[in-house]
mmCIF file of C-alpha atoms and ligand atoms in Angstrom:
data_model
loop_
_atom_site.group_PDB
_atom_site.id
_atom_site.type_symbol
_atom_site.label_atom_id
_atom_site.label_comp_id
_atom_site.label_asym_id
_atom_site.label_seq_id
_atom_site.Cartn_x
_atom_site.Cartn_y
_atom_site.Cartn_z
ATOM 1 C CA MET J 18 -6.910 24.383 6.522
ATOM 2 C CA ASN J 19 -9.290 25.930 3.921
ATOM 3 C CA GLU J 20 -13.024 25.992 4.257
ATOM 4 C CA VAL J 21 -13.543 23.441 1.402
ATOM 5 C CA LEU J 22 -11.352 20.780 3.360
ATOM 6 C CA GLN J 23 -12.887 21.674 6.685
ATOM 7 C CA HIS J 24 -16.404 20.971 5.247
ATOM 8 C CA ALA J 25 -15.238 17.696 3.597
ATOM 9 C CA ILE J 26 -13.652 16.820 6.993
ATOM 10 C CA ALA J 27 -16.883 17.410 8.857
ATOM 11 C CA GLN J 28 -18.864 15.421 6.073
ATOM 12 C CA ALA J 29 -16.370 12.418 6.256
ATOM 13 C CA ALA J 30 -16.653 12.503 10.120
ATOM 14 C CA ALA J 31 -20.382 12.414 9.725
ATOM 15 C CA VAL J 32 -20.628 9.412 7.432
ATOM 16 C CA LEU J 33 -17.989 7.452 9.458
ATOM 17 C CA ALA J 34 -19.914 8.175 12.719
ATOM 18 C CA GLY J 35 -22.986 6.601 11.222
ATOM 19 C CA ALA J 36 -21.111 3.538 9.653
ATOM 20 C CA SER J 37 -20.934 0.016 11.016
ATOM 21 C CA ARG J 38 -18.458 -1.540 8.473
ATOM 22 C CA VAL J 39 -15.658 0.616 7.113
ATOM 23 C CA ALA J 40 -13.029 -0.517 4.687
ATOM 24 C CA VAL J 41 -9.814 1.447 4.071
ATOM 25 C CA LEU J 42 -7.491 1.251 1.085
ATOM 26 C CA THR J 43 -4.155 2.876 1.538
ATOM 27 C CA GLY J 44 -1.227 3.449 -0.944
ATOM 28 C CA ALA J 45 2.396 4.834 -0.965
ATOM 29 C CA GLY J 46 0.868 8.595 -0.157
ATOM 30 C CA VAL J 47 0.076 7.545 3.300
ATOM 31 C CA SER J 48 3.754 6.760 4.130
ATOM 32 C CA ALA J 49 5.143 9.708 2.187
ATOM 33 C CA GLU J 50 5.094 11.817 5.333
ATOM 34 C CA SER J 51 7.174 9.303 7.121
ATOM 35 C CA GLY J 52 9.934 9.733 4.639
ATOM 36 C CA VAL J 53 9.227 6.695 2.411
ATOM 37 C CA ALA J 54 9.063 7.729 -1.340
ATOM 38 C CA THR J 55 5.938 7.127 -3.034
ATOM 39 C CA PHE J 56 6.146 4.502 -5.826
ATOM 40 C CA ARG J 57 5.751 6.827 -8.663
ATOM 41 C CA ASP J 58 8.440 9.115 -6.822
ATOM 42 C CA ALA J 59 10.605 6.274 -5.973
ATOM 43 C CA GLN J 60 13.235 6.806 -8.687
ATOM 44 C CA THR J 61 15.187 9.691 -6.819
ATOM 45 C CA GLY J 62 18.981 10.277 -6.944
ATOM 46 C CA LEU J 63 20.784 7.065 -7.754
ATOM 47 C CA TRP J 64 17.584 5.590 -9.275
ATOM 48 C CA SER J 65 16.338 8.513 -11.157
ATOM 49 C CA HIS J 66 17.440 6.783 -14.523
ATOM 50 C CA PHE J 67 15.255 3.688 -13.912
ATOM 51 C CA ASP J 68 11.722 2.959 -14.578
ATOM 52 C CA ALA J 69 10.114 1.751 -11.398
ATOM 53 C CA GLN J 70 7.538 -0.233 -13.505
ATOM 54 C CA GLN J 71 10.249 -1.953 -15.220
ATOM 55 C CA LEU J 72 12.216 -2.658 -11.847
ATOM 56 C CA ALA J 73 9.155 -4.172 -10.214
ATOM 57 C CA SER J 74 8.617 -6.989 -12.703
ATOM 58 C CA GLN J 75 9.859 -10.419 -13.233
ATOM 59 C CA ALA J 76 11.377 -9.138 -16.736
ATOM 60 C CA GLY J 77 13.246 -6.479 -14.858
ATOM 61 C CA PHE J 78 14.587 -9.038 -12.304
ATOM 62 C CA SER J 79 15.566 -11.476 -15.008
ATOM 63 C CA ALA J 80 17.257 -8.811 -17.146
ATOM 64 C CA ASP J 81 19.318 -7.386 -14.044
ATOM 65 C CA PRO J 82 18.843 -9.065 -10.930
ATOM 66 C CA GLY J 83 21.549 -7.059 -9.294
ATOM 67 C CA LEU J 84 20.006 -3.723 -10.107
ATOM 68 C CA VAL J 85 16.641 -4.965 -8.869
ATOM 69 C CA TRP J 86 18.094 -6.333 -5.551
ATOM 70 C CA GLY J 87 19.938 -3.000 -5.005
ATOM 71 C CA TRP J 88 16.840 -1.023 -5.469
ATOM 72 C CA TYR J 89 14.861 -3.051 -2.930
ATOM 73 C CA MET J 90 17.671 -3.102 -0.449
ATOM 74 C CA HIS J 91 17.685 0.874 -0.819
ATOM 75 C CA ARG J 92 13.918 0.943 -0.234
ATOM 76 C CA LEU J 93 13.965 -1.425 2.503
ATOM 77 C CA ALA J 94 16.612 0.736 4.297
ATOM 78 C CA MET J 95 14.205 3.652 3.867
ATOM 79 C CA VAL J 96 11.269 1.746 5.374
ATOM 80 C CA GLU J 97 13.337 0.433 8.331
ATOM 81 C CA ALA J 98 14.528 4.036 9.185
ATOM 82 C CA ALA J 99 10.848 5.416 8.977
ATOM 83 C CA GLN J 100 8.357 5.803 11.685
ATOM 84 C CA PRO J 101 4.611 5.803 11.431
ATOM 85 C CA ASN J 102 3.154 9.181 11.040
ATOM 86 C CA PRO J 103 -0.264 10.815 12.366
ATOM 87 C CA GLY J 104 -2.106 9.352 9.349
ATOM 88 C CA HIS J 105 -1.068 5.771 10.174
ATOM 89 C CA ARG J 106 -1.884 6.356 13.766
ATOM 90 C CA ALA J 107 -5.417 7.972 12.911
ATOM 91 C CA LEU J 108 -6.183 4.797 10.911
ATOM 92 C CA ALA J 109 -5.314 2.533 13.809
ATOM 93 C CA ALA J 110 -7.272 4.729 16.114
ATOM 94 C CA LEU J 111 -10.418 4.824 13.789
ATOM 95 C CA ALA J 112 -10.796 0.897 14.333
ATOM 96 C CA GLY J 113 -11.997 1.576 17.852
ATOM 97 C CA HIS J 114 -14.831 4.006 16.570
ATOM 98 C CA VAL J 115 -16.570 1.582 14.194
ATOM 99 C CA GLN J 116 -17.825 -1.918 14.580
ATOM 100 C CA THR J 117 -15.808 -3.557 11.810
ATOM 101 C CA LEU J 118 -12.661 -1.914 10.063
ATOM 102 C CA THR J 119 -10.896 -3.742 7.372
ATOM 103 C CA LEU J 120 -7.603 -2.162 6.572
ATOM 104 C CA ILE J 121 -6.446 -2.819 3.177
ATOM 105 C CA THR J 122 -3.121 -1.646 1.924
ATOM 106 C CA GLN J 123 -1.004 -1.677 -1.356
ATOM 107 C CA ASN J 124 2.038 -0.736 0.739
ATOM 108 C CA VAL J 125 4.846 -3.027 1.178
ATOM 109 C CA ASP J 126 5.988 -1.428 4.377
ATOM 110 C CA ASP J 127 4.971 -2.314 7.908
ATOM 111 C CA LEU J 128 4.120 1.350 9.218
ATOM 112 C CA HIS J 129 0.364 0.530 9.729
ATOM 113 C CA GLU J 130 1.328 -2.514 11.981
ATOM 114 C CA ARG J 131 3.835 -0.256 13.721
ATOM 115 C CA ALA J 132 1.246 2.351 14.315
ATOM 116 C CA GLY J 133 -1.020 -0.352 15.954
ATOM 117 C CA SER J 134 -3.275 -1.588 13.332
ATOM 118 C CA GLN J 135 -4.106 -5.212 14.348
ATOM 119 C CA ARG J 136 -4.689 -6.976 11.076
ATOM 120 C CA VAL J 137 -3.623 -5.456 7.700
ATOM 121 C CA LEU J 138 -4.338 -6.988 4.417
ATOM 122 C CA HIS J 139 -1.188 -6.459 2.340
ATOM 123 C CA LEU J 140 -2.256 -6.759 -1.471
ATOM 124 C CA HIS J 141 1.164 -6.124 -2.711
ATOM 125 C CA GLY J 142 3.236 -8.140 -0.057
ATOM 126 C CA HIS J 143 6.093 -7.307 2.328
ATOM 127 C CA ILE J 144 9.468 -5.769 1.397
ATOM 128 C CA GLY J 145 10.996 -7.306 4.491
ATOM 129 C CA ARG J 146 10.165 -10.814 3.570
ATOM 130 C CA PHE J 147 12.021 -12.983 1.035
ATOM 131 C CA HIS J 148 11.704 -16.159 -0.824
ATOM 132 C CA CYS J 149 13.163 -17.983 -3.844
ATOM 133 C CA ASN J 150 12.058 -16.722 -7.163
ATOM 134 C CA GLU J 151 12.135 -20.416 -8.501
ATOM 135 C CA CYS J 152 10.958 -22.680 -5.768
ATOM 136 C CA GLY J 153 9.425 -20.309 -3.317
ATOM 137 C CA ALA J 154 11.287 -21.410 -0.349
ATOM 138 C CA SER J 155 11.564 -18.638 2.386
ATOM 139 C CA TYR J 156 14.475 -16.913 3.509
ATOM 140 C CA TYR J 157 15.806 -14.418 6.039
ATOM 141 C CA LEU J 158 18.030 -11.579 4.881
ATOM 142 C CA ARG J 159 21.706 -11.711 6.186
ATOM 143 C CA PRO J 160 23.553 -8.619 6.798
ATOM 144 C CA GLU J 161 25.879 -9.289 4.058
ATOM 145 C CA ASP J 162 22.945 -9.627 1.782
ATOM 146 C CA ARG J 163 22.169 -5.868 1.815
ATOM 147 C CA GLN J 164 25.214 -4.594 0.187
ATOM 148 C CA ALA J 165 25.539 -7.502 -2.254
ATOM 149 C CA SER J 166 25.793 -6.773 -5.950
ATOM 150 C CA LEU J 167 23.593 -9.861 -6.655
ATOM 151 C CA PRO J 168 20.648 -11.253 -4.786
ATOM 152 C CA PRO J 169 21.444 -14.348 -2.534
ATOM 153 C CA VAL J 170 21.102 -17.765 -4.187
ATOM 154 C CA CYS J 171 18.662 -20.482 -3.107
ATOM 155 C CA HIS J 172 20.538 -23.457 -1.480
ATOM 156 C CA LEU J 173 17.704 -25.835 -2.647
ATOM 157 C CA CYS J 174 17.632 -24.935 -6.260
ATOM 158 C CA ASN J 175 20.074 -22.265 -7.187
ATOM 159 C CA GLY J 176 17.350 -19.647 -8.086
ATOM 160 C CA TYR J 177 17.836 -16.071 -6.847
ATOM 161 C CA VAL J 178 16.252 -14.978 -3.675
ATOM 162 C CA ARG J 179 13.823 -11.933 -4.181
ATOM 163 C CA PRO J 180 11.575 -9.781 -1.891
ATOM 164 C CA GLY J 181 8.099 -11.024 -1.029
ATOM 165 C CA VAL J 182 6.345 -8.424 -3.039
ATOM 166 C CA VAL J 183 3.831 -8.802 -5.859
ATOM 167 C CA TRP J 184 5.295 -7.469 -9.060
ATOM 168 C CA PHE J 185 3.436 -6.458 -12.293
ATOM 169 C CA GLY J 186 1.876 -9.502 -14.050
ATOM 170 C CA GLU J 187 1.846 -11.630 -10.839
ATOM 171 C CA MET J 188 -1.216 -12.674 -9.111
ATOM 172 C CA LEU J 189 -2.187 -10.945 -5.838
ATOM 173 C CA PRO J 190 -2.369 -13.496 -2.758
ATOM 174 C CA ASP J 191 -5.695 -15.091 -3.204
ATOM 175 C CA ARG J 192 -7.166 -15.095 0.220
ATOM 176 C CA ILE J 193 -6.072 -11.444 0.944
ATOM 177 C CA LEU J 194 -7.719 -10.297 -2.237
ATOM 178 C CA ASP J 195 -10.980 -12.309 -1.494
ATOM 179 C CA GLU J 196 -11.125 -10.789 1.871
ATOM 180 C CA ALA J 197 -10.638 -7.190 0.528
ATOM 181 C CA TRP J 198 -13.128 -7.812 -2.162
ATOM 182 C CA GLN J 199 -15.610 -8.938 0.470
ATOM 183 C CA ALA J 200 -15.059 -5.870 2.629
ATOM 184 C CA ALA J 201 -15.492 -3.700 -0.350
ATOM 185 C CA GLU J 202 -18.878 -5.408 -1.164
ATOM 186 C CA ARG J 203 -20.029 -5.250 2.401
ATOM 187 C CA CYS J 204 -18.737 -1.856 3.731
ATOM 188 C CA ASP J 205 -20.958 1.269 4.312
ATOM 189 C CA VAL J 206 -17.993 3.568 3.917
ATOM 190 C CA PHE J 207 -14.838 3.071 1.768
ATOM 191 C CA LEU J 208 -11.976 5.342 2.579
ATOM 192 C CA VAL J 209 -9.161 5.626 0.059
ATOM 193 C CA ALA J 210 -6.034 7.228 1.143
ATOM 194 C CA GLY J 211 -2.706 8.205 -0.745
ATOM 195 C CA THR J 212 -3.079 6.075 -3.904
ATOM 196 C CA SER J 213 -2.907 7.194 -7.455
ATOM 197 C CA GLY J 214 -5.430 4.393 -8.353
ATOM 198 C CA VAL J 215 -3.624 3.321 -11.451
ATOM 199 C CA VAL J 216 -2.871 -0.237 -10.400
ATOM 200 C CA TYR J 217 -5.256 -3.044 -10.649
ATOM 201 C CA PRO J 218 -6.989 -4.939 -8.989
ATOM 202 C CA ALA J 219 -6.557 -2.731 -6.034
ATOM 203 C CA ALA J 220 -7.989 0.248 -7.874
ATOM 204 C CA GLN J 221 -11.234 -1.722 -8.541
ATOM 205 C CA LEU J 222 -12.012 -1.968 -4.703
ATOM 206 C CA PRO J 223 -13.666 1.467 -4.332
ATOM 207 C CA VAL J 224 -15.684 1.139 -7.539
ATOM 208 C CA VAL J 225 -16.866 -2.228 -6.229
ATOM 209 C CA ALA J 226 -17.639 -0.651 -2.894
ATOM 210 C CA GLN J 227 -19.600 2.315 -4.543
ATOM 211 C CA ARG J 228 -21.575 -0.104 -6.741
ATOM 212 C CA HIS J 229 -22.593 -1.972 -3.534
ATOM 213 C CA GLY J 230 -23.860 1.372 -2.056
ATOM 214 C CA ALA J 231 -21.142 2.462 -0.006
ATOM 215 C CA CYS J 232 -20.052 6.064 0.418
ATOM 216 C CA VAL J 233 -16.323 6.574 -1.019
ATOM 217 C CA ILE J 234 -14.043 9.116 0.622
ATOM 218 C CA ASP J 235 -10.842 9.976 -1.306
ATOM 219 C CA VAL J 236 -7.726 11.360 0.676
ATOM 220 C CA ASN J 237 -4.924 12.687 -1.567
ATOM 221 C CA THR J 238 -2.682 15.606 -1.972
ATOM 222 C CA GLU J 239 -3.712 15.950 -5.492
ATOM 223 C CA PRO J 240 -6.761 14.928 -7.417
ATOM 224 C CA SER J 241 -6.646 11.223 -8.193
ATOM 225 C CA LEU J 242 -8.460 8.860 -10.273
ATOM 226 C CA GLN J 243 -10.805 8.048 -7.212
ATOM 227 C CA SER J 244 -11.591 11.735 -6.727
ATOM 228 C CA GLU J 245 -13.355 11.724 -10.064
ATOM 229 C CA TYR J 246 -16.156 9.701 -8.696
ATOM 230 C CA ALA J 247 -15.777 9.758 -4.939
ATOM 231 C CA ASP J 248 -18.471 11.184 -2.854
ATOM 232 C CA ILE J 249 -16.228 13.068 -0.582
ATOM 233 C CA VAL J 250 -12.795 14.239 -1.501
ATOM 234 C CA LEU J 251 -10.315 15.510 1.175
ATOM 235 C CA LEU J 252 -7.527 17.333 -0.592
ATOM 236 C CA GLY J 253 -4.545 17.485 1.641
ATOM 237 C CA PRO J 254 -1.738 15.260 3.270
ATOM 238 C CA SER J 255 -3.264 12.191 5.055
ATOM 239 C CA GLY J 256 -0.946 12.909 7.932
ATOM 240 C CA GLU J 257 -3.058 15.972 8.720
ATOM 241 C CA THR J 258 -6.426 15.235 7.105
ATOM 242 C CA LEU J 259 -7.038 11.749 8.675
ATOM 243 C CA PRO J 260 -6.268 13.052 12.370
ATOM 244 C CA ALA J 261 -8.752 15.973 11.712
ATOM 245 C CA VAL J 262 -11.407 13.497 10.530
ATOM 246 C CA LEU J 263 -10.844 11.488 13.660
ATOM 247 C CA ALA J 264 -10.973 14.645 15.900
ATOM 248 C CA ALA J 265 -14.231 15.436 14.364
ATOM 249 C CA LEU J 266 -15.701 12.167 15.154
ATOM 250 C CA PRO J 267 -18.531 12.439 18.000
ATOM 251 C CA ALA J 268 -16.959 11.012 21.210
ATOM 252 C CA GLN J 269 -19.835 8.459 21.643
ATOM 253 C CA SER J 270 -19.554 6.915 18.267
ATOM 254 C CA GLY J 271 -18.745 3.234 17.977
HETATM 255 C C1 LIG G 323 -0.397 11.608 -0.904
HETATM 256 C C2 LIG G 323 0.545 12.176 -0.073
HETATM 257 C C3 LIG G 323 0.227 12.493 1.289
HETATM 258 C C4 LIG G 323 1.425 11.683 -1.988
HETATM 259 N N1 LIG G 323 -1.042 12.220 1.617
HETATM 260 N N2 LIG G 323 -1.649 11.440 -0.460
HETATM 261 C C5 LIG G 323 -6.798 -3.993 -15.426
HETATM 262 C C6 LIG G 323 -6.572 -2.963 -16.348
HETATM 263 C C7 LIG G 323 -5.383 -2.650 -16.763
HETATM 264 C C8 LIG G 323 -4.147 -3.373 -16.308
HETATM 265 C C9 LIG G 323 -4.448 -4.339 -15.538
HETATM 266 C C10 LIG G 323 -5.755 -4.726 -15.036
HETATM 267 N N3 LIG G 323 -5.550 -5.758 -14.294
HETATM 268 C C11 LIG G 323 -4.308 -5.933 -14.066
HETATM 269 C C12 LIG G 323 -3.424 -5.173 -14.888
HETATM 270 C C13 LIG G 323 -2.065 -5.242 -14.962
HETATM 271 C C14 LIG G 323 -1.369 -4.581 -13.939
HETATM 272 C C15 LIG G 323 -1.892 -3.002 -13.644
HETATM 273 O O1 LIG G 323 -2.633 -2.640 -12.955
HETATM 274 N N4 LIG G 323 -1.300 -2.199 -14.511
HETATM 275 C C16 LIG G 323 -1.623 -0.742 -14.642
HETATM 276 C C17 LIG G 323 -0.336 -0.055 -14.173
HETATM 277 C C18 LIG G 323 -2.070 -0.383 -15.916
HETATM 278 N N5 LIG G 323 -1.626 -5.267 -12.582
HETATM 279 C C19 LIG G 323 -0.947 -6.357 -12.172
HETATM 280 O O2 LIG G 323 -0.165 -6.856 -12.948
HETATM 281 C C20 LIG G 323 -1.445 -7.048 -10.869
HETATM 282 N N6 LIG G 323 -1.598 -8.358 -11.052
HETATM 283 C C21 LIG G 323 -2.644 -8.887 -11.518
HETATM 284 O O3 LIG G 323 -3.523 -8.231 -11.891
HETATM 285 O O4 LIG G 323 -2.573 -10.287 -11.710
HETATM 286 C C22 LIG G 323 -3.509 -10.819 -12.674
HETATM 287 C C23 LIG G 323 -3.096 -10.599 -14.058
HETATM 288 C C24 LIG G 323 -1.658 -10.904 -14.531
HETATM 289 C C25 LIG G 323 -1.433 -10.646 -15.769
HETATM 290 C C26 LIG G 323 -2.194 -9.980 -16.505
HETATM 291 C C27 LIG G 323 -3.593 -9.555 -16.123
HETATM 292 C C28 LIG G 323 -3.969 -9.943 -14.921
HETATM 293 C C29 LIG G 323 -0.131 -6.816 -9.922
HETATM 294 C C30 LIG G 323 -0.028 -5.481 -9.396
HETATM 295 C C31 LIG G 323 1.204 -5.403 -8.479
HETATM 296 C C32 LIG G 323 1.717 -3.940 -8.280
HETATM 297 N N7 LIG G 323 2.860 -4.058 -7.545
HETATM 298 C C33 LIG G 323 3.527 -2.722 -7.176
HETATM 299 C C34 LIG G 323 5.016 -3.123 -6.750
HETATM 300 C C35 LIG G 323 5.032 -3.685 -5.330
HETATM 301 C C36 LIG G 323 6.452 -3.916 -4.794
HETATM 302 C C37 LIG G 323 7.214 -2.705 -4.822
HETATM 303 O O5 LIG G 323 6.773 -1.807 -3.913
HETATM 304 O O6 LIG G 323 8.252 -2.513 -5.524
HETATM 305 O O7 LIG G 323 2.916 -2.202 -6.045
HETATM 306 S S1 LIG G 323 3.447 -1.373 -8.379
HETATM 307 C C38 LIG G 323 3.247 -0.232 -7.314
HETATM 308 O O8 LIG G 323 1.872 0.524 -7.532
HETATM 309 C C39 LIG G 323 3.144 -0.670 -5.874
HETATM 310 C C40 LIG G 323 2.038 -0.045 -5.220
HETATM 311 O O9 LIG G 323 1.514 -0.714 -4.136
HETATM 312 C C41 LIG G 323 1.042 0.114 -6.527
HETATM 313 C C42 LIG G 323 0.277 1.388 -6.227
HETATM 314 O O10 LIG G 323 0.849 2.505 -6.079
HETATM 315 P P1 LIG G 323 0.285 3.671 -5.235
HETATM 316 O O11 LIG G 323 0.389 3.192 -3.607
HETATM 317 O O12 LIG G 323 -0.898 4.221 -5.727
HETATM 318 O O13 LIG G 323 1.551 4.836 -5.245
HETATM 319 P P2 LIG G 323 1.719 5.884 -6.318
HETATM 320 O O14 LIG G 323 3.099 6.490 -6.096
HETATM 321 O O15 LIG G 323 1.171 5.523 -7.656
HETATM 322 O O16 LIG G 323 0.733 7.106 -5.914
HETATM 323 C C43 LIG G 323 0.846 7.709 -4.620
HETATM 324 C C44 LIG G 323 -0.408 8.803 -4.373
HETATM 325 O O17 LIG G 323 -0.203 9.345 -3.127
HETATM 326 C C45 LIG G 323 -0.297 9.845 -5.401
HETATM 327 O O18 LIG G 323 -1.774 10.036 -5.876
HETATM 328 C C46 LIG G 323 0.045 11.163 -4.542
HETATM 329 O O19 LIG G 323 -0.598 12.359 -5.124
HETATM 330 C C47 LIG G 323 -0.489 10.664 -3.259
HETATM 331 N N8 LIG G 323 0.199 11.363 -1.916
HETATM 332 N N9 LIG G 323 1.785 12.247 -0.830
HETATM 333 C C48 LIG G 323 -1.937 11.843 0.689
HETATM 334 N N10 LIG G 323 1.214 13.074 1.923
HETATM 335 ZN ZN1 LIG G 324 14.847 -22.241 -4.673
#
């Protein structure tokens, strides 16, 4: 670990140790070390000819429901095979060091929960939940649906069943977004990890936090849109930098 990163880790630990309210926003990069492809890297192999932004949309689903269904089944299998990594575990443990920690994620996987985080605000939904695209009725996935060339059909309205995620152009779940917004407005420290920061309204949250006086920490393997304005930038994999921040917290904090 280089000196610049070590210094940034010490700075991050110092501000977290002095904070009562912490909000965390995670993105796909936090699950990358668990083997889940990041969103903008999700078009590997079989999927390399498709545009993820087009697949994750109502227009993409209408144009080719079987293609979009297959993409989600492929990604669901990837999530199910994955295990939480030290970054997820460090964030779960961080909750024990501060008075209030609000964990907000754009990820549709459940790796934060499996790492022990208690309540996770999923801005973009869940890849393992399903509902009818037309009438909203909930569905469980049957084993035979996984390999099917078309999505299952709703027995109430004949619409296609889709994953319970938020596509481009769709509204985020109201209450979850409100809660995330309030946490951003009220926190002392806003930690952003593993997100490119290109997707709104999630990308607005650290900006809101900083405008309300919070210290913004950005964790990413590459400079991101947040690192342009963050107060502290940790340039390195979250599975290494987040445990290092946790280890640098004074034992008596919280
Ligand atoms: C590591 C690492 C390691 C790698 N350690 N780091 C304002 C301005 C402009 C546009 C808009 C706006 N407001 C709304 C919009 C439109 C749109 C939008 O944002 N478009 C932009 C692309 C321009 N937003 C919406 O449509 C949202 N809805 C909405 O606003 O409704 C109201 C409305 C409707 C209509 C018109 C106007 C308003 C909905 C957004 C839903 C996003 N959904 C997706 C798909 C979910 C389902 C699925 O997974 O398939 O969510 S898109 C995709 O991007 C997914 C992700 O959650 C999201 C963010 O991606 P993320 O997590 O940042 O991943 P990557 O891959 O981009 O980045 C990974 C990062 O990790 C990289 O930086 C790496 O370097 C890093 N990394 N390894 C640390 N080990
Ligand atoms: Zn239906």
